[in-house]
PDB file of C-alpha atoms in Angstrom:
ATOM      1  CA  UNK A   1     -27.736   3.916   0.953  1.00  0.00           C
ATOM      2  CA  UNK A   2     -25.970   0.813  -0.360  1.00  0.00           C
ATOM      3  CA  UNK A   3     -27.628   1.176  -3.765  1.00  0.00           C
ATOM      4  CA  UNK A   4     -26.614   4.829  -3.970  1.00  0.00           C
ATOM      5  CA  UNK A   5     -23.023   4.088  -2.983  1.00  0.00           C
ATOM      6  CA  UNK A   6     -22.740   1.291  -5.548  1.00  0.00           C
ATOM      7  CA  UNK A   7     -24.144   3.528  -8.282  1.00  0.00           C
ATOM      8  CA  UNK A   8     -21.378   6.112  -7.825  1.00  0.00           C
ATOM      9  CA  UNK A   9     -23.701   8.441  -5.928  1.00  0.00           C
ATOM     10  CA  UNK A  10     -21.615   8.327  -2.773  1.00  0.00           C
ATOM     11  CA  UNK A  11     -22.132  11.993  -1.938  1.00  0.00           C
ATOM     12  CA  UNK A  12     -25.906  11.506  -2.153  1.00  0.00           C
ATOM     13  CA  UNK A  13     -25.645   8.425   0.078  1.00  0.00           C
ATOM     14  CA  UNK A  14     -23.591  10.372   2.639  1.00  0.00           C
ATOM     15  CA  UNK A  15     -26.144  13.180   2.576  1.00  0.00           C
ATOM     16  CA  UNK A  16     -29.051  10.768   3.112  1.00  0.00           C
ATOM     17  CA  UNK A  17     -27.342   9.189   6.105  1.00  0.00           C
ATOM     18  CA  UNK A  18     -26.262  12.537   7.600  1.00  0.00           C
ATOM     19  CA  UNK A  19     -29.854  13.825   7.354  1.00  0.00           C
ATOM     20  CA  UNK A  20     -31.164  10.639   8.942  1.00  0.00           C
ATOM     21  CA  UNK A  21     -28.698  10.858  11.826  1.00  0.00           C
ATOM     22  CA  UNK A  22     -29.326  14.567  12.389  1.00  0.00           C
ATOM     23  CA  UNK A  23     -33.102  13.997  12.522  1.00  0.00           C
ATOM     24  CA  UNK A  24     -32.711  12.209  15.847  1.00  0.00           C
ATOM     25  CA  UNK A  25     -33.606   8.766  14.504  1.00  0.00           C
ATOM     26  CA  UNK A  26     -31.804   5.832  16.069  1.00  0.00           C
ATOM     27  CA  UNK A  27     -29.542   4.304  13.417  1.00  0.00           C
ATOM     28  CA  UNK A  28     -28.892   0.614  13.041  1.00  0.00           C
ATOM     29  CA  UNK A  29     -25.315  -0.619  13.423  1.00  0.00           C
ATOM     30  CA  UNK A  30     -25.461  -1.724   9.779  1.00  0.00           C
ATOM     31  CA  UNK A  31     -26.363   1.775   8.620  1.00  0.00           C
ATOM     32  CA  UNK A  32     -23.452   3.172  10.610  1.00  0.00           C
ATOM     33  CA  UNK A  33     -21.162   0.549   9.056  1.00  0.00           C
ATOM     34  CA  UNK A  34     -22.250   1.501   5.563  1.00  0.00           C
ATOM     35  CA  UNK A  35     -21.757   5.175   6.315  1.00  0.00           C
ATOM     36  CA  UNK A  36     -18.325   4.497   7.811  1.00  0.00           C
ATOM     37  CA  UNK A  37     -17.404   2.603   4.656  1.00  0.00           C
ATOM     38  CA  UNK A  38     -18.216   5.687   2.579  1.00  0.00           C
ATOM     39  CA  UNK A  39     -16.152   7.825   4.929  1.00  0.00           C
ATOM     40  CA  UNK A  40     -13.203   5.430   4.659  1.00  0.00           C
ATOM     41  CA  UNK A  41     -13.385   5.667   0.857  1.00  0.00           C
ATOM     42  CA  UNK A  42     -13.261   9.454   1.264  1.00  0.00           C
ATOM     43  CA  UNK A  43     -10.236   9.191   3.608  1.00  0.00           C
ATOM     44  CA  UNK A  44     -12.249  10.617   6.498  1.00  0.00           C
ATOM     45  CA  UNK A  45     -10.754   8.151   8.941  1.00  0.00           C
ATOM     46  CA  UNK A  46     -11.471   9.916  12.239  1.00  0.00           C
ATOM     47  CA  UNK A  47     -15.150  10.269  11.370  1.00  0.00           C
ATOM     48  CA  UNK A  48     -15.303   6.650  10.228  1.00  0.00           C
ATOM     49  CA  UNK A  49     -13.825   5.414  13.516  1.00  0.00           C
ATOM     50  CA  UNK A  50     -16.384   7.429  15.466  1.00  0.00           C
ATOM     51  CA  UNK A  51     -19.277   5.868  13.526  1.00  0.00           C
ATOM     52  CA  UNK A  52     -17.846   2.365  13.833  1.00  0.00           C
ATOM     53  CA  UNK A  53     -17.340   2.795  17.563  1.00  0.00           C
ATOM     54  CA  UNK A  54     -20.933   4.037  17.876  1.00  0.00           C
ATOM     55  CA  UNK A  55     -22.125   0.999  15.920  1.00  0.00           C
ATOM     56  CA  UNK A  56     -20.132  -1.259  18.239  1.00  0.00           C
ATOM     57  CA  UNK A  57     -21.726   0.437  21.273  1.00  0.00           C
ATOM     58  CA  UNK A  58     -25.193  -0.236  19.791  1.00  0.00           C
ATOM     59  CA  UNK A  59     -24.550  -3.904  19.016  1.00  0.00           C
ATOM     60  CA  UNK A  60     -21.084  -5.470  19.220  1.00  0.00           C
ATOM     61  CA  UNK A  61     -22.320  -8.643  17.505  1.00  0.00           C
ATOM     62  CA  UNK A  62     -22.508  -7.041  14.037  1.00  0.00           C
ATOM     63  CA  UNK A  63     -19.537  -8.328  12.013  1.00  0.00           C
ATOM     64  CA  UNK A  64     -19.473  -5.493   9.451  1.00  0.00           C
ATOM     65  CA  UNK A  65     -18.256  -3.197  12.234  1.00  0.00           C
ATOM     66  CA  UNK A  66     -15.048  -5.162  12.522  1.00  0.00           C
ATOM     67  CA  UNK A  67     -14.614  -5.675   8.790  1.00  0.00           C
ATOM     68  CA  UNK A  68     -14.877  -1.938   8.144  1.00  0.00           C
ATOM     69  CA  UNK A  69     -12.601  -1.127  11.045  1.00  0.00           C
ATOM     70  CA  UNK A  70     -10.088  -3.665   9.691  1.00  0.00           C
ATOM     71  CA  UNK A  71     -10.240  -1.933   6.303  1.00  0.00           C
ATOM     72  CA  UNK A  72      -9.616   1.353   8.061  1.00  0.00           C
ATOM     73  CA  UNK A  73      -6.633  -0.096   9.931  1.00  0.00           C
ATOM     74  CA  UNK A  74      -5.231  -1.406   6.661  1.00  0.00           C
ATOM     75  CA  UNK A  75      -5.551   2.020   5.048  1.00  0.00           C
ATOM     76  CA  UNK A  76      -3.566   3.346   8.015  1.00  0.00           C
ATOM     77  CA  UNK A  77      -1.010   0.519   7.548  1.00  0.00           C
ATOM     78  CA  UNK A  78      -1.770  -1.142  10.870  1.00  0.00           C
ATOM     79  CA  UNK A  79      -1.982  -4.807   9.835  1.00  0.00           C
ATOM     80  CA  UNK A  80      -1.974  -6.159  13.385  1.00  0.00           C
ATOM     81  CA  UNK A  81      -5.049  -4.141  14.379  1.00  0.00           C
ATOM     82  CA  UNK A  82      -6.707  -5.141  11.087  1.00  0.00           C
ATOM     83  CA  UNK A  83      -6.027  -8.818  11.793  1.00  0.00           C
ATOM     84  CA  UNK A  84      -7.484  -8.481  15.286  1.00  0.00           C
ATOM     85  CA  UNK A  85     -10.703  -6.944  13.948  1.00  0.00           C
ATOM     86  CA  UNK A  86     -11.027  -9.521  11.160  1.00  0.00           C
ATOM     87  CA  UNK A  87     -10.649 -12.294  13.713  1.00  0.00           C
ATOM     88  CA  UNK A  88     -13.461 -10.725  15.763  1.00  0.00           C
ATOM     89  CA  UNK A  89     -15.670 -10.522  12.655  1.00  0.00           C
ATOM     90  CA  UNK A  90     -15.000 -14.186  11.874  1.00  0.00           C
ATOM     91  CA  UNK A  91     -15.571 -15.220  15.476  1.00  0.00           C
ATOM     92  CA  UNK A  92     -19.015 -13.622  15.205  1.00  0.00           C
ATOM     93  CA  UNK A  93     -19.771 -15.029  11.735  1.00  0.00           C
ATOM     94  CA  UNK A  94     -17.580 -17.724  10.208  1.00  0.00           C
ATOM     95  CA  UNK A  95     -19.616 -17.492   6.996  1.00  0.00           C
ATOM     96  CA  UNK A  96     -18.563 -13.879   6.319  1.00  0.00           C
ATOM     97  CA  UNK A  97     -16.830 -14.338   2.969  1.00  0.00           C
ATOM     98  CA  UNK A  98     -15.670 -10.719   2.743  1.00  0.00           C
ATOM     99  CA  UNK A  99     -13.836 -11.066   6.054  1.00  0.00           C
ATOM    100  CA  UNK A 100     -12.095 -14.236   4.813  1.00  0.00           C
ATOM    101  CA  UNK A 101     -11.071 -12.417   1.627  1.00  0.00           C
ATOM    102  CA  UNK A 102      -9.675  -9.438   3.526  1.00  0.00           C
ATOM    103  CA  UNK A 103      -7.894 -11.717   5.971  1.00  0.00           C
ATOM    104  CA  UNK A 104      -6.205 -13.354   2.985  1.00  0.00           C
ATOM    105  CA  UNK A 105      -5.043  -9.984   1.670  1.00  0.00           C
ATOM    106  CA  UNK A 106      -3.217  -9.290   4.918  1.00  0.00           C
ATOM    107  CA  UNK A 107      -1.843 -12.827   5.027  1.00  0.00           C
ATOM    108  CA  UNK A 108      -0.529 -12.385   1.485  1.00  0.00           C
ATOM    109  CA  UNK A 109       1.050  -9.081   2.418  1.00  0.00           C
ATOM    110  CA  UNK A 110       2.845 -10.868   5.275  1.00  0.00           C
ATOM    111  CA  UNK A 111       3.796 -13.656   2.828  1.00  0.00           C
ATOM    112  CA  UNK A 112       1.745 -16.263   4.702  1.00  0.00           C
ATOM    113  CA  UNK A 113       0.710 -17.778   1.387  1.00  0.00           C
ATOM    114  CA  UNK A 114      -0.613 -21.111   2.676  1.00  0.00           C
ATOM    115  CA  UNK A 115      -2.919 -19.406   5.183  1.00  0.00           C
ATOM    116  CA  UNK A 116      -3.971 -16.855   2.556  1.00  0.00           C
ATOM    117  CA  UNK A 117      -4.946 -19.631   0.136  1.00  0.00           C
ATOM    118  CA  UNK A 118      -6.931 -21.358   2.890  1.00  0.00           C
ATOM    119  CA  UNK A 119      -8.752 -18.107   3.679  1.00  0.00           C
ATOM    120  CA  UNK A 120      -9.532 -17.456   0.008  1.00  0.00           C
ATOM    121  CA  UNK A 121     -10.730 -21.007  -0.547  1.00  0.00           C
ATOM    122  CA  UNK A 122     -13.059 -20.556   2.417  1.00  0.00           C
ATOM    123  CA  UNK A 123     -14.378 -17.260   0.964  1.00  0.00           C
ATOM    124  CA  UNK A 124     -14.950 -18.892  -2.428  1.00  0.00           C
ATOM    125  CA  UNK A 125     -16.575 -21.944  -0.844  1.00  0.00           C
ATOM    126  CA  UNK A 126     -18.976 -19.644   1.013  1.00  0.00           C
ATOM    127  CA  UNK A 127     -19.805 -17.278  -1.829  1.00  0.00           C
ATOM    128  CA  UNK A 128     -19.338 -19.350  -4.985  1.00  0.00           C
ATOM    129  CA  UNK A 129     -18.452 -17.002  -7.799  1.00  0.00           C
ATOM    130  CA  UNK A 130     -16.738 -14.466  -5.557  1.00  0.00           C
ATOM    131  CA  UNK A 131     -14.619 -12.927  -8.302  1.00  0.00           C
ATOM    132  CA  UNK A 132     -12.518 -10.744  -6.032  1.00  0.00           C
ATOM    133  CA  UNK A 133     -11.458 -13.762  -3.956  1.00  0.00           C
ATOM    134  CA  UNK A 134     -10.908 -15.863  -7.085  1.00  0.00           C
ATOM    135  CA  UNK A 135      -8.689 -13.123  -8.511  1.00  0.00           C
ATOM    136  CA  UNK A 136      -6.791 -12.793  -5.232  1.00  0.00           C
ATOM    137  CA  UNK A 137      -6.200 -16.549  -5.165  1.00  0.00           C
ATOM    138  CA  UNK A 138      -4.793 -16.341  -8.691  1.00  0.00           C
ATOM    139  CA  UNK A 139      -2.405 -13.592  -7.574  1.00  0.00           C
ATOM    140  CA  UNK A 140      -1.112 -15.769  -4.749  1.00  0.00           C
ATOM    141  CA  UNK A 141      -0.598 -18.698  -7.121  1.00  0.00           C
ATOM    142  CA  UNK A 142       1.335 -16.289  -9.329  1.00  0.00           C
ATOM    143  CA  UNK A 143       3.410 -15.194  -6.304  1.00  0.00           C
ATOM    144  CA  UNK A 144       4.216 -18.848  -5.719  1.00  0.00           C
ATOM    145  CA  UNK A 145       5.165 -19.441  -9.357  1.00  0.00           C
ATOM    146  CA  UNK A 146       2.188 -21.766  -9.854  1.00  0.00           C
ATOM    147  CA  UNK A 147       1.013 -20.192 -13.107  1.00  0.00           C
ATOM    148  CA  UNK A 148      -1.141 -23.153 -14.172  1.00  0.00           C
ATOM    149  CA  UNK A 149      -3.097 -22.888 -10.923  1.00  0.00           C
ATOM    150  CA  UNK A 150      -3.298 -19.100 -11.321  1.00  0.00           C
ATOM    151  CA  UNK A 151      -4.969 -19.482 -14.693  1.00  0.00           C
ATOM    152  CA  UNK A 152      -7.499 -22.096 -13.593  1.00  0.00           C
TER     153      UNK A 152
END
């Protein structure tokens, strides 16, 4: 499913998951998270919430549930709910670089630049060449007028 969604075959990935779920098989929370992510990208927010809530019912210790729900909240412009879910994801797994990166995006939006830089540095420390986080850090340095830092 992940490979299909990354290869621009999102409709095929959705179909595979739908068929799996309709066959009566018990899905993993991770599968539901991946499917919800595809639904979020398709702006099918109500469906995505239902799958994320089902994943949470199956196993509330899976951090991707909260990351995806945070992304959904952000799409719906509810930063406070997104922050709450990202904090849950990071409470479960402090090594979740994607959660640190997304936390930084919200912090930047709220102009909490110092915290955003700390979050991005943590994401980069955890994932090394995490280009999205590196780019986001450069944007914050640019926001702060620190162009030399932005370019390094």
